[in-house]
Coordinates of C-alpha atoms in Angstrom, one line a residue:
M1 CA 20.5 12.9 4.4
T2 CA 17.7 15.1 5.6
N3 CA 17.5 15.6 9.3
H4 CA 14.2 14.4 10.7
R5 CA 13.9 17.7 12.6
D6 CA 13.6 19.5 9.3
L7 CA 10.4 17.6 8.5
E8 CA 8.1 18.9 11.3
T9 CA 6.0 20.8 8.7
Y10 CA 6.5 18.3 6.0
G11 CA 2.8 17.3 5.8
K12 CA 1.8 20.9 5.1
D13 CA 4.6 21.6 2.7
F14 CA 4.2 18.4 0.5
P15 CA 2.8 18.0 -2.0
T16 CA 3.0 21.5 -3.4
P17 CA -0.3 22.9 -4.8
D18 CA 0.5 21.4 -8.2
G19 CA 1.0 17.9 -6.6
R20 CA 4.8 17.8 -6.6
F21 CA 7.1 16.1 -4.2
G22 CA 10.3 17.7 -5.4
R23 CA 10.6 16.7 -9.1
Y24 CA 8.1 13.8 -8.7
G25 CA 4.3 13.7 -8.9
G26 CA 2.1 16.1 -10.9
A27 CA -0.8 15.3 -13.1
Y28 CA -0.2 14.1 -16.7
L29 CA -3.8 13.8 -18.0
P30 CA -5.7 13.7 -21.3
P31 CA -7.5 17.0 -21.7
Q32 CA -11.0 15.5 -21.2
L33 CA -9.9 14.3 -17.7
V34 CA -8.4 17.6 -16.5
P35 CA -11.7 19.0 -15.2
A36 CA -12.6 15.7 -13.6
F37 CA -9.4 15.6 -11.5
E38 CA -9.8 19.3 -10.7
E39 CA -13.2 18.5 -9.4
I40 CA -11.9 15.7 -7.2
S41 CA -9.0 17.9 -6.0
N42 CA -11.2 20.9 -5.1
A43 CA -13.8 18.6 -3.4
Y44 CA -11.1 16.9 -1.3
E45 CA -9.5 20.2 -0.3
S46 CA -12.9 21.3 0.9
I47 CA -14.0 18.3 2.8
C48 CA -10.6 17.3 4.3
H49 CA -11.0 20.4 6.6
S50 CA -14.7 19.8 7.2
A51 CA -15.6 18.8 10.8
K52 CA -18.7 17.0 9.5
F53 CA -16.7 14.9 7.0
I54 CA -14.0 14.1 9.5
S55 CA -16.5 13.2 12.2
E56 CA -18.3 10.8 9.8
L57 CA -15.1 9.2 8.7
R58 CA -14.1 8.6 12.3
R59 CA -17.4 7.1 13.0
I60 CA -17.1 4.7 10.1
R61 CA -13.6 3.7 11.1
K62 CA -14.7 2.9 14.7
E63 CA -18.1 1.3 14.1
F64 CA -17.6 -0.3 10.6
Q65 CA -13.9 -0.9 10.1
G66 CA -13.1 -1.8 13.7
R67 CA -10.4 0.7 14.3
P68 CA -8.1 1.2 16.0
T69 CA -6.2 -2.0 15.1
P70 CA -3.7 -3.1 17.7
V71 CA 0.1 -3.2 17.9
Y72 CA 1.2 -6.7 18.8
H73 CA 4.6 -7.9 20.2
C74 CA 5.9 -11.0 18.4
E75 CA 7.6 -12.4 21.5
R76 CA 8.1 -16.0 20.3
L77 CA 9.4 -14.8 16.9
S78 CA 11.7 -12.3 18.5
N79 CA 13.1 -14.8 21.0
H80 CA 13.6 -17.3 18.2
L81 CA 15.7 -14.8 16.3
G82 CA 17.6 -13.2 19.2
N83 CA 17.1 -10.1 21.3
C84 CA 15.8 -7.7 18.7
Q85 CA 12.1 -7.2 19.4
I86 CA 9.6 -7.3 16.5
Y87 CA 6.2 -5.6 16.7
L88 CA 3.3 -5.7 14.2
K89 CA 0.8 -3.0 13.4
R90 CA -2.2 -5.4 12.8
E91 CA -3.8 -4.0 9.7
D92 CA -4.8 -7.6 8.9
L93 CA -7.5 -7.1 11.6
N94 CA -9.0 -4.1 9.8
H95 CA -12.3 -5.0 8.2
T96 CA -11.8 -6.8 4.9
G97 CA -8.4 -7.9 6.1
A98 CA -6.0 -5.2 4.9
H99 CA -5.2 -1.5 5.1
K100 CA -6.9 -0.7 1.9
L101 CA -10.3 0.0 3.4
N102 CA -8.8 3.1 5.1
H103 CA -8.7 5.0 1.9
C104 CA -11.6 3.2 0.2
M105 CA -14.1 4.4 2.8
G106 CA -12.7 7.9 2.4
E107 CA -12.9 7.8 -1.4
G108 CA -16.5 6.4 -1.1
L109 CA -17.5 9.2 1.2
L110 CA -15.9 11.7 -1.2
A111 CA -17.9 10.1 -4.1
T112 CA -21.2 10.6 -2.3
F113 CA -20.2 14.2 -1.6
L114 CA -19.7 14.7 -5.4
G115 CA -22.9 12.9 -6.2
K116 CA -21.2 10.1 -8.2
K117 CA -23.0 6.8 -8.9
K118 CA -20.1 4.5 -9.4
L119 CA -16.7 3.6 -8.1
I120 CA -14.0 2.4 -10.6
A121 CA -10.7 0.8 -9.6
E122 CA -8.0 -1.6 -10.5
T123 CA -6.6 -4.3 -8.2
G124 CA -3.7 -6.7 -8.1
A125 CA -3.8 -8.8 -5.0
G126 CA -7.5 -8.1 -4.8
Q127 CA -7.4 -6.4 -1.4
H128 CA -8.1 -3.0 -2.9
G129 CA -10.9 -4.5 -5.0
V130 CA -12.5 -6.1 -2.0
A131 CA -12.2 -2.9 0.0
L132 CA -13.7 -0.8 -2.7
A133 CA -16.5 -3.3 -3.3
T134 CA -17.2 -3.1 0.4
A135 CA -17.2 0.7 0.3
A136 CA -19.6 0.7 -2.7
A137 CA -22.0 -1.6 -0.9
Y138 CA -21.8 0.6 2.3
F139 CA -22.6 3.8 0.3
G140 CA -25.0 2.2 -2.1
L141 CA -22.9 2.7 -5.2
E142 CA -22.1 0.7 -8.3
C143 CA -18.6 -0.7 -8.6
D144 CA -16.3 -1.9 -11.5
V145 CA -13.0 -3.5 -10.6
Y146 CA -10.4 -4.2 -13.3
M147 CA -8.1 -7.2 -12.6
G148 CA -5.5 -9.0 -14.7
E149 CA -6.3 -12.6 -15.6
V150 CA -3.1 -13.8 -13.9
D151 CA -4.1 -12.2 -10.7
I152 CA -7.7 -13.5 -11.0
A153 CA -6.3 -17.0 -11.0
K154 CA -3.8 -16.4 -8.1
Q155 CA -6.3 -14.5 -5.9
A156 CA -9.5 -16.5 -6.5
P157 CA -10.9 -16.0 -2.9
N158 CA -10.8 -12.2 -3.3
V159 CA -12.5 -12.4 -6.7
T160 CA -15.3 -14.3 -5.1
R161 CA -15.5 -11.8 -2.2
M162 CA -15.7 -8.9 -4.7
R163 CA -18.5 -10.5 -6.6
M164 CA -20.4 -11.5 -3.4
L165 CA -20.3 -7.8 -2.4
G166 CA -21.9 -6.8 -5.7
A167 CA -18.9 -5.6 -7.7
N168 CA -18.4 -6.2 -11.4
V169 CA -15.0 -7.8 -11.8
I170 CA -13.7 -7.1 -15.3
P171 CA -10.8 -9.4 -16.5
V172 CA -7.9 -7.7 -18.2
T173 CA -6.5 -10.0 -21.0
H174 CA -3.8 -7.9 -22.6
G175 CA -0.1 -7.6 -21.9
L176 CA 1.2 -9.5 -18.8
R177 CA -2.4 -9.5 -17.5
T178 CA -1.3 -8.2 -14.1
L179 CA -1.5 -4.9 -12.1
K180 CA 0.0 -2.5 -14.6
E181 CA -2.5 -3.6 -17.3
A182 CA -5.4 -3.5 -14.8
V183 CA -4.5 0.2 -14.2
D184 CA -4.4 0.9 -17.9
A185 CA -7.8 -0.7 -18.4
A186 CA -9.3 1.1 -15.4
F187 CA -8.2 4.5 -16.7
E188 CA -9.8 3.6 -20.1
G189 CA -13.0 2.7 -18.3
Y190 CA -13.0 5.9 -16.3
L191 CA -12.5 8.0 -19.5
N192 CA -16.0 6.8 -20.6
E193 CA -17.8 7.5 -17.3
Y194 CA -16.0 10.3 -15.5
E195 CA -19.1 12.5 -15.3
T196 CA -21.0 9.9 -13.2
A197 CA -18.1 7.8 -11.7
I198 CA -15.0 8.4 -9.6
Y199 CA -11.8 6.5 -10.2
C200 CA -10.6 5.3 -6.8
I201 CA -6.8 4.7 -7.2
G202 CA -5.6 1.9 -4.9
S203 CA -2.3 3.3 -3.8
V204 CA -0.3 6.6 -3.4
V205 CA 0.2 6.6 -7.2
G206 CA -1.6 8.3 -10.1
P207 CA -2.2 11.9 -10.9
H208 CA -2.6 14.6 -8.2
P209 CA -4.5 14.6 -5.9
F210 CA -4.5 10.9 -5.4
P211 CA -1.0 10.4 -3.9
K212 CA -1.8 13.1 -1.3
M213 CA -5.4 11.9 -0.7
V214 CA -4.6 8.2 -0.2
R215 CA -1.6 9.2 2.0
D216 CA -3.9 11.3 4.2
F217 CA -6.5 8.6 4.5
Q218 CA -3.9 6.0 5.3
A219 CA -2.1 8.2 7.9
V220 CA -4.4 6.8 10.6
V221 CA -2.2 3.7 10.6
G222 CA 0.9 5.6 11.6
H223 CA -0.8 7.9 14.1
E224 CA -2.4 4.9 15.9
A225 CA 0.8 2.9 15.8
R226 CA 3.0 5.7 17.2
A227 CA 0.7 6.3 20.1
Q228 CA 0.2 2.6 20.8
F229 CA 3.9 1.8 20.7
V230 CA 4.8 4.5 23.1
E231 CA 2.0 3.4 25.4
M232 CA 3.3 -0.2 25.3
T233 CA 7.0 0.5 25.7
G234 CA 7.4 4.1 26.8
M235 CA 9.6 4.9 23.8
L236 CA 9.5 5.1 20.0
P237 CA 10.6 2.1 17.9
D238 CA 14.1 2.1 16.5
I239 CA 12.8 1.1 13.1
A240 CA 9.4 1.3 11.3
C241 CA 9.2 -0.7 8.1
A242 CA 6.6 -1.7 5.5
C243 CA 6.4 -3.3 2.1
V244 CA 6.4 -1.0 -0.9
G245 CA 4.7 -1.7 -4.2
G246 CA 2.8 1.5 -5.0
G247 CA 3.4 2.3 -1.4
S248 CA 0.1 3.2 0.4
N249 CA 0.6 1.1 3.5
A250 CA 4.1 2.3 3.9
M251 CA 3.2 6.0 3.6
G252 CA 0.4 5.4 6.1
L253 CA 2.9 4.1 8.6
F254 CA 5.8 6.5 7.8
T255 CA 3.8 9.8 7.9
A256 CA 3.6 9.8 11.7
F257 CA 7.3 9.2 12.2
L258 CA 8.9 11.5 9.6
A259 CA 9.9 14.1 12.2
D260 CA 11.0 11.5 14.8
P261 CA 14.4 9.9 15.3
V262 CA 13.1 6.6 13.9
R263 CA 14.7 4.8 11.0
L264 CA 12.1 4.2 8.2
V265 CA 12.6 1.3 5.9
G266 CA 10.5 0.5 2.8
V267 CA 10.9 -3.1 1.5
E268 CA 10.6 -3.6 -2.3
P269 CA 9.9 -7.0 -4.0
M270 CA 13.1 -8.4 -5.4
G271 CA 11.3 -11.4 -6.9
R272 CA 13.7 -14.1 -8.1
G273 CA 16.7 -11.9 -7.4
P274 CA 18.4 -8.8 -8.8
K275 CA 20.4 -10.7 -11.4
T276 CA 17.4 -12.4 -13.0
G277 CA 15.5 -9.2 -13.9
D278 CA 12.4 -10.9 -12.5
H279 CA 11.5 -8.3 -9.8
A280 CA 9.6 -5.1 -9.2
A281 CA 12.2 -3.1 -7.3
S282 CA 11.4 0.3 -9.0
I283 CA 13.3 2.5 -6.4
T284 CA 16.4 0.2 -6.4
F285 CA 16.6 0.0 -10.2
G286 CA 14.3 2.6 -11.7
S287 CA 14.9 6.0 -13.2
P288 CA 12.6 9.1 -13.5
G289 CA 9.7 8.6 -15.9
V290 CA 6.0 9.1 -16.4
L291 CA 3.4 6.3 -16.0
H292 CA -0.4 6.4 -15.4
G293 CA -0.5 10.2 -15.1
F294 CA 2.4 10.9 -12.6
E295 CA 6.1 11.2 -12.6
S296 CA 8.2 8.9 -10.4
L297 CA 10.9 6.3 -10.5
L298 CA 10.0 3.8 -13.2
L299 CA 11.4 0.5 -14.4
Q300 CA 11.7 1.3 -18.1
D301 CA 13.6 0.5 -21.3
K302 CA 15.7 2.9 -23.3
Q303 CA 12.6 4.1 -25.1
G304 CA 10.9 5.0 -21.8
E305 CA 8.4 2.1 -22.0
P306 CA 7.6 0.3 -18.7
L307 CA 9.6 -3.0 -18.3
P308 CA 7.8 -6.3 -17.4
V309 CA 7.9 -6.8 -13.7
Y310 CA 7.4 -9.8 -11.5
S311 CA 6.7 -10.6 -7.8
I312 CA 5.1 -13.5 -6.0
A313 CA 3.0 -10.8 -4.4
S314 CA 0.3 -9.6 -6.8
G315 CA -0.1 -6.4 -4.9
L316 CA 3.6 -5.5 -5.4
D317 CA 4.2 -6.2 -9.1
Y318 CA 4.0 -2.7 -10.4
P319 CA 6.8 -1.0 -12.5
S320 CA 6.7 2.3 -10.6
V321 CA 6.2 3.6 -7.1
G322 CA 4.4 6.5 -5.4
P323 CA 6.0 9.9 -6.1
E324 CA 6.3 10.6 -2.4
H325 CA 8.4 7.5 -1.9
A326 CA 10.7 8.6 -4.8
Y327 CA 11.2 11.9 -3.1
L328 CA 11.8 10.5 0.4
H329 CA 14.4 8.2 -1.2
E330 CA 16.0 11.2 -2.9
I331 CA 16.3 13.2 0.3
G332 CA 17.5 10.2 2.2
R333 CA 14.7 10.1 4.9
V334 CA 13.6 6.6 4.1
D335 CA 15.9 3.7 3.4
Y336 CA 14.6 1.4 0.6
E337 CA 15.7 -2.3 1.0
S338 CA 14.3 -5.4 -0.7
A339 CA 13.3 -9.0 0.0
T340 CA 13.1 -11.9 -2.5
D341 CA 10.2 -14.3 -3.0
A342 CA 12.1 -17.0 -1.1
E343 CA 12.7 -14.6 1.9
A344 CA 9.0 -13.6 1.9
L345 CA 7.9 -17.2 1.9
E346 CA 10.1 -18.0 4.8
A347 CA 8.7 -15.1 6.7
F348 CA 5.1 -16.1 5.7
F349 CA 5.6 -19.6 7.3
M350 CA 7.7 -18.4 10.2
L351 CA 5.0 -15.9 11.4
S352 CA 2.3 -18.5 10.8
K353 CA 4.0 -21.3 12.8
L354 CA 5.5 -19.2 15.6
E355 CA 2.8 -16.6 16.2
G356 CA -0.4 -18.1 14.7
I357 CA -0.7 -15.2 12.3
I358 CA -0.9 -15.9 8.5
P359 CA 0.3 -12.7 6.7
A360 CA -0.4 -11.5 3.2
I361 CA 2.5 -12.3 0.9
E362 CA 2.9 -8.6 0.4
S363 CA 3.3 -7.9 4.1
A364 CA 5.7 -10.9 4.4
H365 CA 8.2 -8.9 2.4
A366 CA 8.5 -6.3 5.2
L367 CA 8.6 -9.0 7.8
A368 CA 11.3 -10.8 5.9
W369 CA 13.5 -7.7 6.1
A370 CA 12.8 -7.4 9.8
I371 CA 13.8 -11.0 10.3
R372 CA 17.0 -10.5 8.4
Y373 CA 17.8 -7.4 10.5
A374 CA 17.0 -9.2 13.8
R375 CA 19.3 -12.1 12.9
Q376 CA 22.2 -9.6 12.3
N377 CA 21.4 -7.1 15.1
K378 CA 20.8 -8.4 18.6
T379 CA 19.2 -5.3 20.1
G380 CA 16.6 -2.7 19.3
S381 CA 12.9 -2.8 18.2
I382 CA 11.2 -2.9 14.8
L383 CA 7.6 -2.0 14.1
V384 CA 6.4 -3.8 11.0
N385 CA 3.2 -2.8 9.3
L386 CA 1.4 -6.1 8.7
S387 CA -0.7 -4.6 6.0
G388 CA -2.9 -7.6 5.3
R389 CA -3.8 -11.1 6.2
G390 CA -3.0 -14.1 4.1
D391 CA -6.4 -15.7 3.5
K392 CA -6.2 -14.6 -0.1
D393 CA -2.8 -16.4 -0.6
I394 CA -3.3 -19.7 1.1
D395 CA -4.6 -21.6 -1.9
Y396 CA -1.8 -20.4 -4.1
V397 CA 0.9 -21.0 -1.5
F398 CA -0.4 -24.5 -0.7
E399 CA -0.6 -25.5 -4.4
N400 CA 2.9 -24.3 -5.1
Y401 CA 4.8 -24.6 -1.7
G402 CA 2.7 -26.9 0.5
C403 CA 2.4 -26.1 4.1
G404 CA 6.0 -25.0 4.6
E405 CA 7.4 -28.4 5.5
E406 CA 10.8 -27.4 4.2
F407 CA 11.0 -24.6 6.8
V408 CA 12.0 -25.8 10.3
F409 CA 11.8 -23.2 13.0

């Protein structure tokens, strides 16, 4: 296992200039997109050190997004479980209700710097789509959002929000009609418009420079949380955890703690359980492979084709994971655990009924692991990144599981 003290310069060392985190990452692109991604990379490397860009992004985060978001101590939940104390980084209170706006506003600002006219993206749970539609409205840009038909049905409130914000929501009707197919379709759309549009990837996935760029924009989560937790308690948390699909909210939290003596835990979606095959736990069960222009751990068949994946959480049902997560797993700095649909639902209702906070089903996976840990360990502290609020999920949860009457807390 890599010693945390060896990671003090990690942010400067990784990714490498060619976008690698160890063996993972890179940029596997059709020839016509190579210049477009080089343009994005060069522009980002220029503006990420620009005082004017940084100042404008900080102003947007404060005045438009409502940052910093608070850290909250779940006292009732913690006491119910035992003596292990659970804290939440309240990204659900970020404007649009999730962490996604952190990188979308950065990507929108980058698009204006490049003189682009349109933002193109995929979305699963709809939070990235809402955030990007918000950014497009803010910067006066057009916006196309590709979304699988299955997710459109599950996440109807977010579809309505995107359209109200002026985005063009494009249904994806092939394959499993979920997140992987939405990414496929968004890439195809971008191929036709790359000269006047920018593809704003929704996580720390995709070809270089997006894993780095999204991580950097999301790092505000961890830097805020670290300072807030120390101010509240006088010490660092014992554990910091977050759900992992593509992995943007987790990298946002983890980045600030990599060189600290803090255990980092990424929680993957185990769906209906490991024996069923109905899951999206790509780090737990994946092997090295290439998907959507980058190399990482991938759930794949013997021919290297992506396997079907499943999760109750639309934002987590992706057959791969960000290359930086694959690397942090390989060097042993982050522990990757999992939570099932059933555990996430219990956490969803427990937080709602004991703390008055309805979490996104995605975030409930991280909370489920924290609840499991708190039941087994009677001391310590856990900081959970509550990456989004559950407004988008309440219709689906109510139709299928009611109001949680079977859960008695």
